[in-house]
mmCIF file of C-alpha atoms and ligand atoms in Angstrom:
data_model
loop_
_atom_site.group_PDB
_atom_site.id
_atom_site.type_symbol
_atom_site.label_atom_id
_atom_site.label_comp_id
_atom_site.label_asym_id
_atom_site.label_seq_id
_atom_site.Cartn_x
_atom_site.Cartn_y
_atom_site.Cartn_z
ATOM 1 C CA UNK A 1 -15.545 -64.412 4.690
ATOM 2 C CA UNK A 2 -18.896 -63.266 5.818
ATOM 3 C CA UNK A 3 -20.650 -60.348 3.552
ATOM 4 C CA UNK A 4 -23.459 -57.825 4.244
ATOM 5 C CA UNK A 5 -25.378 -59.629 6.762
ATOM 6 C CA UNK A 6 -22.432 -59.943 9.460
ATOM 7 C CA UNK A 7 -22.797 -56.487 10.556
ATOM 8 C CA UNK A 8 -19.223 -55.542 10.057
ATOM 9 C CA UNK A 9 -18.336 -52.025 8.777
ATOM 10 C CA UNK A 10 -14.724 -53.437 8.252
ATOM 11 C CA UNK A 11 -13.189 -57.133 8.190
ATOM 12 C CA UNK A 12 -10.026 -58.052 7.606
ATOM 13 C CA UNK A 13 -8.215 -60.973 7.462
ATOM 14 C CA UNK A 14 -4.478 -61.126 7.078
ATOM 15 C CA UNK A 15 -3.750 -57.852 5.404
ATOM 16 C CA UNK A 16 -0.129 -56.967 4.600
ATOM 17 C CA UNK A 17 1.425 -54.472 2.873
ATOM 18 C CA UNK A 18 5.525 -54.089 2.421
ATOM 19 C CA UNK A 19 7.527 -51.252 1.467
ATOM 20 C CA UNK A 20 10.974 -52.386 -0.130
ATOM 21 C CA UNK A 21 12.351 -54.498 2.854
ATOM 22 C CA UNK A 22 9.823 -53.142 5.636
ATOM 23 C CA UNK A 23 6.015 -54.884 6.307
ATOM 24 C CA UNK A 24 4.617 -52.287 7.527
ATOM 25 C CA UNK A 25 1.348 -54.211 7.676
ATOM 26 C CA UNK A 26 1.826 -57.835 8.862
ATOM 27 C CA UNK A 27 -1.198 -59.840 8.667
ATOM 28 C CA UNK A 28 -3.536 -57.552 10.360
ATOM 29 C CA UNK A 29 -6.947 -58.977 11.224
ATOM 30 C CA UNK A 30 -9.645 -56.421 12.219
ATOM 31 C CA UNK A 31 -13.852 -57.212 12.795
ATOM 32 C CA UNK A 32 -15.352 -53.548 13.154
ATOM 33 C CA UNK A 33 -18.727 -53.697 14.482
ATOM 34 C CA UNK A 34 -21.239 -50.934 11.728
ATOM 35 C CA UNK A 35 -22.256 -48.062 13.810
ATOM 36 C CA UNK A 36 -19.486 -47.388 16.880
ATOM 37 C CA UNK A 37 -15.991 -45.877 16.481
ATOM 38 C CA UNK A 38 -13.488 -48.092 16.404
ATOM 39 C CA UNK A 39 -10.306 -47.610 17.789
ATOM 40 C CA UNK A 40 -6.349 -48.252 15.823
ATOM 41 C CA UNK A 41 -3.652 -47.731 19.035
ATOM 42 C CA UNK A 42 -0.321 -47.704 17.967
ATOM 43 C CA UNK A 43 2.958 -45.876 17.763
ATOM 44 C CA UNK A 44 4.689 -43.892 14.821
ATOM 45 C CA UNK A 45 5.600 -45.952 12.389
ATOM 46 C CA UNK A 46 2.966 -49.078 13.729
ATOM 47 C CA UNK A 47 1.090 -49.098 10.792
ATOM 48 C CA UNK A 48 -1.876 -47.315 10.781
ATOM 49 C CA UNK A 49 -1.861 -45.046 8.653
ATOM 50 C CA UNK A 50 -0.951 -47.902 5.997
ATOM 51 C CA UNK A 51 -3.907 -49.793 7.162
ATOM 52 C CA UNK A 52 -6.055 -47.270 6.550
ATOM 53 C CA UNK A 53 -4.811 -46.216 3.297
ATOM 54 C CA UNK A 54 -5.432 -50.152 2.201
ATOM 55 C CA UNK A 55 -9.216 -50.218 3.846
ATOM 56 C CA UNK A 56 -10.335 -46.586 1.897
ATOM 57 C CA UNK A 57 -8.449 -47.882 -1.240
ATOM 58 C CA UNK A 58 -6.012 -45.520 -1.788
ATOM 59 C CA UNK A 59 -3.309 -48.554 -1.302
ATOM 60 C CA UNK A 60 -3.419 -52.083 -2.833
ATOM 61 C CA UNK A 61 -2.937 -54.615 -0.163
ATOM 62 C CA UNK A 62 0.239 -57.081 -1.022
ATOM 63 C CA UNK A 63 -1.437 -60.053 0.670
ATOM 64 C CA UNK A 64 -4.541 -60.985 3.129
ATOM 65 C CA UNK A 65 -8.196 -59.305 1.936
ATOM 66 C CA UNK A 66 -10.721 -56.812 3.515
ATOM 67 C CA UNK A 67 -14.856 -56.130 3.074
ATOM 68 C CA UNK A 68 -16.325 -52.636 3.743
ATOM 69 C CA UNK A 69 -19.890 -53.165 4.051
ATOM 70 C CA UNK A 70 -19.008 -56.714 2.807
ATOM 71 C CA UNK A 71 -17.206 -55.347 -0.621
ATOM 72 C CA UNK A 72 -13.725 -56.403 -1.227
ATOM 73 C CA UNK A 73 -11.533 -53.549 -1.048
ATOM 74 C CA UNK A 74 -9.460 -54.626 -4.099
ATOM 75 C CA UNK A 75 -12.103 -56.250 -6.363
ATOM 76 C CA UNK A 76 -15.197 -53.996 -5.605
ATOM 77 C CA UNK A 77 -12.825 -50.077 -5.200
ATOM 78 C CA UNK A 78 -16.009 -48.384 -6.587
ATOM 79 C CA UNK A 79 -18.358 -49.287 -4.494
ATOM 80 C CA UNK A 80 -16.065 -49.325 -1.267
ATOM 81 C CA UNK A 81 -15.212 -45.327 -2.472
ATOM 82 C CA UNK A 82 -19.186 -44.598 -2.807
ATOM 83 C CA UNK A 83 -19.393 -45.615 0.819
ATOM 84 C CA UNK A 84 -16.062 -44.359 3.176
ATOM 85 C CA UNK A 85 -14.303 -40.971 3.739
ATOM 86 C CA UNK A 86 -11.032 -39.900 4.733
ATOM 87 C CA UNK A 87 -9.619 -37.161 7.025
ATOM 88 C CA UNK A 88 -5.544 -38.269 6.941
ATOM 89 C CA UNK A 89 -2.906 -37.276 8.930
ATOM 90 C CA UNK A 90 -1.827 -35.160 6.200
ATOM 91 C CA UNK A 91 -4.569 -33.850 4.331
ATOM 92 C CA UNK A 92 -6.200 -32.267 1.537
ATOM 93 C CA UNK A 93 -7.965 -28.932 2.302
ATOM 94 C CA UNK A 94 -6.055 -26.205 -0.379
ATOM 95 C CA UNK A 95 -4.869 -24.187 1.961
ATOM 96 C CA UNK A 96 -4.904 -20.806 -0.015
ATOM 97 C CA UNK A 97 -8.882 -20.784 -0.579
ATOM 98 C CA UNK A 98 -10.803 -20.054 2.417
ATOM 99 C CA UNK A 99 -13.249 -22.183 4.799
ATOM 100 C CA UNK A 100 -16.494 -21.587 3.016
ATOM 101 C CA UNK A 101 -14.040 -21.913 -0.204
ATOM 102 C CA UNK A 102 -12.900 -25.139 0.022
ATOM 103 C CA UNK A 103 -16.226 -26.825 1.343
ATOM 104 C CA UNK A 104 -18.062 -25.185 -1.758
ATOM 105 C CA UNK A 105 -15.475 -26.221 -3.954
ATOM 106 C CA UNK A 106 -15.311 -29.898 -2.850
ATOM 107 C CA UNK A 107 -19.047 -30.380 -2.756
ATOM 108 C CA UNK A 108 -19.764 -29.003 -5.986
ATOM 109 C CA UNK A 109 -16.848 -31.748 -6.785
ATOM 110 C CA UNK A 110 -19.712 -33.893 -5.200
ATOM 111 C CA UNK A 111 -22.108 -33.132 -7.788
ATOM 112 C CA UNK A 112 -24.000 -30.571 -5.152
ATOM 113 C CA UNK A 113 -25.937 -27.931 -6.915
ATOM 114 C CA UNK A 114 -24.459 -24.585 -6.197
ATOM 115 C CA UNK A 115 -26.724 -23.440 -3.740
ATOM 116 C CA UNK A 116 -27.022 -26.723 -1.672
ATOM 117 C CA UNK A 117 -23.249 -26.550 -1.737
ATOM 118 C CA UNK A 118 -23.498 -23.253 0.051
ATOM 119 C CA UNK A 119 -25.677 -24.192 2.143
ATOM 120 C CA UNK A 120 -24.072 -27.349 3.672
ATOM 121 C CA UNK A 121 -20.749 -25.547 3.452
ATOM 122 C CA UNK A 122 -22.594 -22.862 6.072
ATOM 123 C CA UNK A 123 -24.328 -25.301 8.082
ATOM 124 C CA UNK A 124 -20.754 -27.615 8.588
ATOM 125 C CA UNK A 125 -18.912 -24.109 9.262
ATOM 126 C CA UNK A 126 -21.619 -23.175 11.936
ATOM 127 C CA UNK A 127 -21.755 -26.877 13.331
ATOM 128 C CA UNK A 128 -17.626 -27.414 13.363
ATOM 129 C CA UNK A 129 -17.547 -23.151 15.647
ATOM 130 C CA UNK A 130 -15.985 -22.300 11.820
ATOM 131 C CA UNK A 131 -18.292 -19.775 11.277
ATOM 132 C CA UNK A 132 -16.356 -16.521 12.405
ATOM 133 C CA UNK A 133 -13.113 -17.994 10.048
ATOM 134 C CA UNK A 134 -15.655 -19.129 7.307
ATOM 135 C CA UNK A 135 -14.179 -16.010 5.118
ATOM 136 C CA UNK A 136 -10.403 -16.300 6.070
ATOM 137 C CA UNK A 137 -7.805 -18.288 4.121
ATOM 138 C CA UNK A 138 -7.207 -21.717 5.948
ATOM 139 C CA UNK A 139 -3.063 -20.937 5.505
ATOM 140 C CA UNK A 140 -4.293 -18.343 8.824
ATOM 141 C CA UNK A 141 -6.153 -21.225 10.900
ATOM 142 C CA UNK A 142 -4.847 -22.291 14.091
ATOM 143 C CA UNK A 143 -3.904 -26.232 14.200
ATOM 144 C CA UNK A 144 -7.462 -26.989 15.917
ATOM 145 C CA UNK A 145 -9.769 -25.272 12.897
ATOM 146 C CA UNK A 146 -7.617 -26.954 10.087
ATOM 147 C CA UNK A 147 -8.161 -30.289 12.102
ATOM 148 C CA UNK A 148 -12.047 -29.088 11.950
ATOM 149 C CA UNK A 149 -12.432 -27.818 8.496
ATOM 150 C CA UNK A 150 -10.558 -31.303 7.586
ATOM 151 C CA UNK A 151 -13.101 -33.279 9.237
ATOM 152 C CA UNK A 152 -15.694 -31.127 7.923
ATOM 153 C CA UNK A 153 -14.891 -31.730 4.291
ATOM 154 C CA UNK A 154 -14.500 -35.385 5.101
ATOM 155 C CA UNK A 155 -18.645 -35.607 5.999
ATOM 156 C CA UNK A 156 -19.763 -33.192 3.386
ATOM 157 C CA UNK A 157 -21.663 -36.318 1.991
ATOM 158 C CA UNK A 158 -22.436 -37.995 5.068
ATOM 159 C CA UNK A 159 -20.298 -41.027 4.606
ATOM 160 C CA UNK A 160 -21.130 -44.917 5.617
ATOM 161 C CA UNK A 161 -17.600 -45.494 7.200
ATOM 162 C CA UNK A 162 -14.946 -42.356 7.946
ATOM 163 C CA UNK A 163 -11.418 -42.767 8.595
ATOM 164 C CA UNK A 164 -9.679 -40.366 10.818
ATOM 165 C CA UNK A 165 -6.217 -40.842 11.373
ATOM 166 C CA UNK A 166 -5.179 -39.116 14.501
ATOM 167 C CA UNK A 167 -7.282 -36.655 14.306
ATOM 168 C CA UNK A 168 -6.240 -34.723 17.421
ATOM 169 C CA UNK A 169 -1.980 -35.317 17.131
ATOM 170 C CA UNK A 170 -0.391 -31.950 18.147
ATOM 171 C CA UNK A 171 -3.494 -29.960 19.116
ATOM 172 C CA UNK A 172 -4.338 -28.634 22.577
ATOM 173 C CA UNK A 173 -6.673 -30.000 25.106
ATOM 174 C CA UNK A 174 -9.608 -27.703 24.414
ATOM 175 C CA UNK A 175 -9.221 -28.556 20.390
ATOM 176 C CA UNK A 176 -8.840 -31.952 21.146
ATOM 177 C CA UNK A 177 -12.388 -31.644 23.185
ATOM 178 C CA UNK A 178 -13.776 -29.650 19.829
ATOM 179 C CA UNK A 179 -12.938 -32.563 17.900
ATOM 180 C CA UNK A 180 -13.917 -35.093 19.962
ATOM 181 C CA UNK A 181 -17.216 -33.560 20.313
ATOM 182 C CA UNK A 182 -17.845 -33.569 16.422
ATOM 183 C CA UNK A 183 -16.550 -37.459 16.590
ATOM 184 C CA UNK A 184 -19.200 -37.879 18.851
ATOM 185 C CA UNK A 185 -21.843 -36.105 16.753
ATOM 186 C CA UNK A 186 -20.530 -38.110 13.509
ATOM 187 C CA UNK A 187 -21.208 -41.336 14.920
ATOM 188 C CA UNK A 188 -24.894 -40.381 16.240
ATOM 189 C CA UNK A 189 -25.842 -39.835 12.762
ATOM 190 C CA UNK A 190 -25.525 -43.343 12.078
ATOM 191 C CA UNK A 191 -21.605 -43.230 10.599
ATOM 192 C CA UNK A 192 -19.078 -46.001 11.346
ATOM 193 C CA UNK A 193 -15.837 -44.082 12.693
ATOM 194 C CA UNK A 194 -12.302 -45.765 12.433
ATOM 195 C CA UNK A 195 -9.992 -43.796 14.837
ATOM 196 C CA UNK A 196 -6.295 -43.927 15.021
ATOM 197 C CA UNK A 197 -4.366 -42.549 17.394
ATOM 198 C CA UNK A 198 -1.018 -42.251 19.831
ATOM 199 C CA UNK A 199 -3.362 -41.956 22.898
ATOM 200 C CA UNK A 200 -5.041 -44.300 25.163
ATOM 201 C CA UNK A 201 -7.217 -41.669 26.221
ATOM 202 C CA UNK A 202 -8.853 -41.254 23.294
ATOM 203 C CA UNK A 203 -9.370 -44.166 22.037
ATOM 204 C CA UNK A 204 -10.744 -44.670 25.875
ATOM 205 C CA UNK A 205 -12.877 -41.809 25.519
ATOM 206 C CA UNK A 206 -14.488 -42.651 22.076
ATOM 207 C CA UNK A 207 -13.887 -45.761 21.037
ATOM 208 C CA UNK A 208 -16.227 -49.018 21.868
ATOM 209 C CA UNK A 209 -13.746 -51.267 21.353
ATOM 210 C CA UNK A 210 -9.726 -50.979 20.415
ATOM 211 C CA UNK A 211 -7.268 -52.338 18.421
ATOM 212 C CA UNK A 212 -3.430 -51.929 19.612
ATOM 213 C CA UNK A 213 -1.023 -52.436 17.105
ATOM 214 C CA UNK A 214 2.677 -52.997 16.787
ATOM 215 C CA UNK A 215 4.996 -53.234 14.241
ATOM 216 C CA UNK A 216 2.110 -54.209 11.185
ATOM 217 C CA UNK A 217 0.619 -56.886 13.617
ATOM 218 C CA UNK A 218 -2.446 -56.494 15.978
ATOM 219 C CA UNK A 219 -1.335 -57.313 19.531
ATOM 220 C CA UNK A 220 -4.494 -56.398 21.737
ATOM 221 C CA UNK A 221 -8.225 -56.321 20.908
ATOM 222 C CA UNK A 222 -11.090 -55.550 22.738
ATOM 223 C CA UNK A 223 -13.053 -53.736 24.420
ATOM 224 C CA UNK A 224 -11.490 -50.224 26.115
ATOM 225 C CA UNK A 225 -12.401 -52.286 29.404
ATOM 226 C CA UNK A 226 -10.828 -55.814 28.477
ATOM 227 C CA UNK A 227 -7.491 -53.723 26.925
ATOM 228 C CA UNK A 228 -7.381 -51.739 30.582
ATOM 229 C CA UNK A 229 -7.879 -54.563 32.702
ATOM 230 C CA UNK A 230 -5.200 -56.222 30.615
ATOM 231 C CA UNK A 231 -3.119 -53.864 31.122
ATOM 232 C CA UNK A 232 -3.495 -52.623 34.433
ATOM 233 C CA UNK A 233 -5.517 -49.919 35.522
ATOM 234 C CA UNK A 234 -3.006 -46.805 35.409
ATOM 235 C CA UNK A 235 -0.802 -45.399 38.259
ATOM 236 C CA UNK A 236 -0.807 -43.078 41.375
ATOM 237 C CA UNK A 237 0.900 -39.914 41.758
ATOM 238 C CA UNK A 238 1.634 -38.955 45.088
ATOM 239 C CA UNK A 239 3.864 -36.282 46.667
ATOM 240 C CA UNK A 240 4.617 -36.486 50.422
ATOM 241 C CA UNK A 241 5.420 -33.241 52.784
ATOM 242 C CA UNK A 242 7.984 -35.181 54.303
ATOM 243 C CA UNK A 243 10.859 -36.669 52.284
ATOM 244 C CA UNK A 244 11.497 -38.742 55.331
ATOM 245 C CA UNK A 245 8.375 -40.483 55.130
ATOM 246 C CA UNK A 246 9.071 -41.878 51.749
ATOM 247 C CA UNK A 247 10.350 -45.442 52.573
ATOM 248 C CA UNK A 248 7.641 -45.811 54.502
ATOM 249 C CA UNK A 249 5.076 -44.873 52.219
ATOM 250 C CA UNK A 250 6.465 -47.124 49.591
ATOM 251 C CA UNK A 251 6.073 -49.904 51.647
ATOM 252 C CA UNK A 252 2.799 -49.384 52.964
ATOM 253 C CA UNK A 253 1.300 -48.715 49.560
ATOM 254 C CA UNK A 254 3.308 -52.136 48.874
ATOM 255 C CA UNK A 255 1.319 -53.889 51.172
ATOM 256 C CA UNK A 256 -1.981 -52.105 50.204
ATOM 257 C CA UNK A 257 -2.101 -52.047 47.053
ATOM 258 C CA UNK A 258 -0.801 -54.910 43.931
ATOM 259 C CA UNK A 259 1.199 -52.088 42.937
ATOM 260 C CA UNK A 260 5.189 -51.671 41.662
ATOM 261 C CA UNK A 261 6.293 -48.615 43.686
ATOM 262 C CA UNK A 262 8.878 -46.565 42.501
ATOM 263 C CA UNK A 263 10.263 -43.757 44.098
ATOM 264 C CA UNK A 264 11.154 -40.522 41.612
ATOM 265 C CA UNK A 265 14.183 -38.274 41.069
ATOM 266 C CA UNK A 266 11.880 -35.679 43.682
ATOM 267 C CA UNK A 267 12.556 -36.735 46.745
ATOM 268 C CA UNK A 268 9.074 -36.109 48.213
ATOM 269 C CA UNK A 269 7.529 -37.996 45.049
ATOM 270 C CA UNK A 270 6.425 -41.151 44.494
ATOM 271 C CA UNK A 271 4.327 -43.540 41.726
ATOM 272 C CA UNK A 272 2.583 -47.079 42.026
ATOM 273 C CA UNK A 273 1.629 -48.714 39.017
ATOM 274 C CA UNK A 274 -1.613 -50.360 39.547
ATOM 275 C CA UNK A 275 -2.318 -53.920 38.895
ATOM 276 C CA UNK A 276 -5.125 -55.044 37.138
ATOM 277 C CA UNK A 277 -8.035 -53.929 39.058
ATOM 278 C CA UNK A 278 -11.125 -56.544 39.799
ATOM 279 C CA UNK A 279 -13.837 -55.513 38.456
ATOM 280 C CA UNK A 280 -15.084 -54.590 41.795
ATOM 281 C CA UNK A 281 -12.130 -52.554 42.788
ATOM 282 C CA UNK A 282 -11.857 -49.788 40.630
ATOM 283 C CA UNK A 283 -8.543 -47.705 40.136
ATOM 284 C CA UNK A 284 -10.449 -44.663 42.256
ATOM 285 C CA UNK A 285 -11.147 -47.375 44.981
ATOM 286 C CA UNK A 286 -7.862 -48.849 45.288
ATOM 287 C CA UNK A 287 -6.038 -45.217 45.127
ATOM 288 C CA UNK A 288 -8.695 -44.408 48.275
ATOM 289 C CA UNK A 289 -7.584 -47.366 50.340
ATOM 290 C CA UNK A 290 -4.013 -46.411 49.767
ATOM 291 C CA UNK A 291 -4.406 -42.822 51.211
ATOM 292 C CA UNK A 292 -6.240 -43.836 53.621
ATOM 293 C CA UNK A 293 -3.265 -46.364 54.919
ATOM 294 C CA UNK A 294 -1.149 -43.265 54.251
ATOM 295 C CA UNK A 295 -3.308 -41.201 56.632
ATOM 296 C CA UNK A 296 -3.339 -43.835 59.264
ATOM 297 C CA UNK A 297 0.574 -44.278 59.633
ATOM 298 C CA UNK A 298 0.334 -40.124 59.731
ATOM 299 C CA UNK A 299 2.089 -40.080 56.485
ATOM 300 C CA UNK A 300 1.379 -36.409 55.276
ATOM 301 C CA UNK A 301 0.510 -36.518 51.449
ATOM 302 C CA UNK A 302 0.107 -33.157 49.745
ATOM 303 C CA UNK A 303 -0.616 -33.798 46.276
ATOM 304 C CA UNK A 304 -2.264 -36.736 44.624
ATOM 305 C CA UNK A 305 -3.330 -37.574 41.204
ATOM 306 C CA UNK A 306 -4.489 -40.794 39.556
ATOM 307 C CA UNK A 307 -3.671 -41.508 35.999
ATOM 308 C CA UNK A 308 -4.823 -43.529 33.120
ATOM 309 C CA UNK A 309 -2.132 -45.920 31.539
ATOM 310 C CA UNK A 310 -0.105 -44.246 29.313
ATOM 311 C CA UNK A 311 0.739 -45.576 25.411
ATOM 312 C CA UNK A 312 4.136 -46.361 27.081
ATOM 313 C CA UNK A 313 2.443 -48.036 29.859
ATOM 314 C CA UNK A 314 0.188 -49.947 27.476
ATOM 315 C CA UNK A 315 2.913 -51.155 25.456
ATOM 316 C CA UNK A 316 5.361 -52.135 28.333
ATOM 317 C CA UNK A 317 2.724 -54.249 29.638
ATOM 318 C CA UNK A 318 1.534 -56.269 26.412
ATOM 319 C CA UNK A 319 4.981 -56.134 24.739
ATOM 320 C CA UNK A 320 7.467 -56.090 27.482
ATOM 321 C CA UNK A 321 9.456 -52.867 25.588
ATOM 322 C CA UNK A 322 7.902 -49.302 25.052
ATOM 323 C CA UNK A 323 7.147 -47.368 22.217
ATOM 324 C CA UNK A 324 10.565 -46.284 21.414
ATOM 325 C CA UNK A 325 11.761 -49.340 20.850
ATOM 326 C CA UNK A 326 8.879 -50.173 18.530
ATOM 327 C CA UNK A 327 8.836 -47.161 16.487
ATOM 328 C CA UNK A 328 10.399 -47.749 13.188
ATOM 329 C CA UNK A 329 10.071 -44.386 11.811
ATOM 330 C CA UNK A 330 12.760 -41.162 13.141
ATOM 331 C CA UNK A 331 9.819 -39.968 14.162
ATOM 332 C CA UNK A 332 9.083 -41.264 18.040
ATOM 333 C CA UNK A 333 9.341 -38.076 19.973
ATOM 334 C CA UNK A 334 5.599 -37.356 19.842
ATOM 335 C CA UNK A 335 4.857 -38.135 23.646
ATOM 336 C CA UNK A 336 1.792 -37.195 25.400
ATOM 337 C CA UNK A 337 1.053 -37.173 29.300
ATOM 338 C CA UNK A 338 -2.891 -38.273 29.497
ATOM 339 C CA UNK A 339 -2.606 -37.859 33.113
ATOM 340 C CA UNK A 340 -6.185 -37.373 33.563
ATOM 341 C CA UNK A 341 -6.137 -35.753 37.286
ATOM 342 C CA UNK A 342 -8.713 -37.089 39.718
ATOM 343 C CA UNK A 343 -10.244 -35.266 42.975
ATOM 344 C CA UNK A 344 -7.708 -36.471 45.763
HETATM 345 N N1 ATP B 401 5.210 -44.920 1.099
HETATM 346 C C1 ATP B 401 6.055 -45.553 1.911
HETATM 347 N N2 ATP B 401 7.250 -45.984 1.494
HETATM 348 C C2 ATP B 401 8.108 -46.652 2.294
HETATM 349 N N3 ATP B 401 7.855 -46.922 3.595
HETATM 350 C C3 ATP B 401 6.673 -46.512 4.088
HETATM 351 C C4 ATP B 401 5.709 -45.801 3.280
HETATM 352 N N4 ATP B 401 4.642 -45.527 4.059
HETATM 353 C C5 ATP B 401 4.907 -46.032 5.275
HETATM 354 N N5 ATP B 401 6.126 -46.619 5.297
HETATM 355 C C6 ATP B 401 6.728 -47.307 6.450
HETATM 356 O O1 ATP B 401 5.792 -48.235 6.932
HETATM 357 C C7 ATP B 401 5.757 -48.257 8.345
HETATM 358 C C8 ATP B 401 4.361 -47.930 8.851
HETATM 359 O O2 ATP B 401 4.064 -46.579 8.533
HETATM 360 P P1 ATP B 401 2.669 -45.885 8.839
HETATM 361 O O3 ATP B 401 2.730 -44.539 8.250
HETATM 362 O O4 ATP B 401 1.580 -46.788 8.407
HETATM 363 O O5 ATP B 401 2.704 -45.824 10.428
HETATM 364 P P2 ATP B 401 1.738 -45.026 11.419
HETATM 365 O O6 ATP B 401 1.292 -46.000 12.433
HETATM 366 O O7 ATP B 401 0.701 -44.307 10.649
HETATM 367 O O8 ATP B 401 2.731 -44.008 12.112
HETATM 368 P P3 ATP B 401 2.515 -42.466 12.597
HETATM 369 O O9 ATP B 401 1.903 -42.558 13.962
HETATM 370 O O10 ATP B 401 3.894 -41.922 12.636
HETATM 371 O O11 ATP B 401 1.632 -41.799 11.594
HETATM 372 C C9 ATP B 401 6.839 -47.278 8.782
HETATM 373 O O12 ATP B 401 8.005 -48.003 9.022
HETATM 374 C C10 ATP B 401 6.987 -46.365 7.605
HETATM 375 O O13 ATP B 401 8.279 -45.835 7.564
HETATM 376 MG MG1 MG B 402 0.181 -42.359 10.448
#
């Protein structure tokens, strides 16, 4: 395996990791390229958590090996520690000291003097919109500012490579923007960024290239445009004035488009999955030739909206089943609806 000249923030090369009867890592090779984010797509219970766990050393691998930076993860723990940082799914503020608290408190665990403790502690606050909650007890924070001061106490040291394991699960759309913005800002500073998520949107909107995994094995890799064009490039909302038009619609969008049209429960609604789009016909384009057919038969359309491919999507296409079926956890009900709505 290659060491510190390849590049690589992360390589791995057949890493498992069981639990009693379950592998919930199953030979999992990932090359992450120094400097980007770096996308982990998978369902509950897909493994990525685990994988992460393994790569910031908090888990010993069963079988297979990993570098960070080009230092084994099992052999070299010490200097792999010195370099990454964690923000987990679950994680580690205490939630009965406050903001400016905690951030004191864990970089004077750091070794910071106590004023430059205070001092970066103000300057994340102020940086992560924290400032106005700086004195309240994070218990009181809403879902978005613990996600925040988590991430902030991640990068109190700038780290070499941070781990964020779905950083933005259960928050709203405007704290999901927050947090996206300070992923964003992380990885300008020069630090590697291993994202996991549920959604294909983020990983689309921050990630350079993308891992999907099912199941403790890797089943897609690429770039976000490879994975989409792979996978098709999302579907088309439409709903029609007249529910008597509908048969016709389907067919003409049939015809127009390389698209599976289904007709919904609404009897005035339709969808057409996309196929994978040319590189010189982009979802927008092909969704524009479509209405326009529509407009030429004198098909009325009153709403329209183009969406990305969902996980479910993403999943039925690589694996032939969707998420549910690949979930092994209880846990599968956390669904999400990226439908990112485009001017009709
Ligand atoms: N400590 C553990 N003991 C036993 N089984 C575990 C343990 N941790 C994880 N597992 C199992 O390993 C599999 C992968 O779990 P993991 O937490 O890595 O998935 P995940 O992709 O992070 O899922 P989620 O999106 O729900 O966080 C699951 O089947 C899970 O139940
Ligand atoms: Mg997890």
């Amino acid at each position: 395996m290659r060491t510190q000249t390849s590049g690589l923030a992360i390589e791995t090369a057949g890493l498992v990791k069981t639990f009693g009867g379950t592998r919930a890592v199953d030979g999992v090779d990932l090359s992450v390229p120094a400097g980007t984010v770096y996308g982990v797509l998978g369902p509950n219970g897909a493994g990525k958590t685990t994988t992460v766990k393994m790569l910031a050393t908090l888990l010993r691998p069963d079988g297979g090996e990993a570098h960070v930076f080009g230092h084994d993860i099992v052999r070299e723990a010490d200097e792999v520690r010195g370099r990454v940082s964690l923000t987990g799914q679950y994680a580690s503020v205490d939630e009965d000291l406050t903001g400016t608290e905690n951030l004191v408190l864990l970089g004077r665990l750091l070794g910071h003097q106590k004023r430059a403790a205070r001092d970066r502690a103000a300057q994340l606050l102020e940086a992560f919109g924290l400032t106005e909650a700086a004195a309240k007890q994070v218990k009181q924070y809403s879902g978005g500012m613990r996600r925040r001061i988590d991430i902030a106490a991640s990068i109190l040291n700038t780290p070499d490579l941070l781990f964020l394991d779905e950083p933005t699960t259960g928050l709203d759309p405007r704290s999901r923007n927050q947090v996206w913005d300070i992923v964003r800002a992380v990885v300008s500073q020069g630090t590697t960024v291993l994202l996991t998520t549920q959604y294909l949107d983020e990983a689309d909107q921050l990630a350079s290239r993308i891992a999907v995994i099912d199941r403790g094995r890797v089943i897609a890799e690429g770039t976000k445009g490879e994975l989409k064009s792979s996978v098709g490039a999302g579907s088309v909302h439409l709903r029609l004035r007249d529910p008597d038009q509908r048969d016709l619609a389907a067919h003409l969008l049939r015809q127009a488009l390389d698209a599976k049209v289904q007709p919904e429960p609404d009897q005035v609604a339709l969808t057409a999955r996309l196929g994978t789009a040319a590189s010189d016909d982009s979802a927008a384009g092909q969704a524009a030739r479509a209405l326009n057919e529509l407009a030429r038969a004198g098909i009325t359309v009153d709403n329209f909206s183009l969406g990305q491919p969902s996980l479910d999507e993403v999943f039925l296409a690589l694996t032939g089943h969707d998420t549910h079926e690949s979930g092994r956890s209880d846990d599968s009900g956390r669904s999400h609806d990226p439908k990112d709505e485009v001017a009709a």
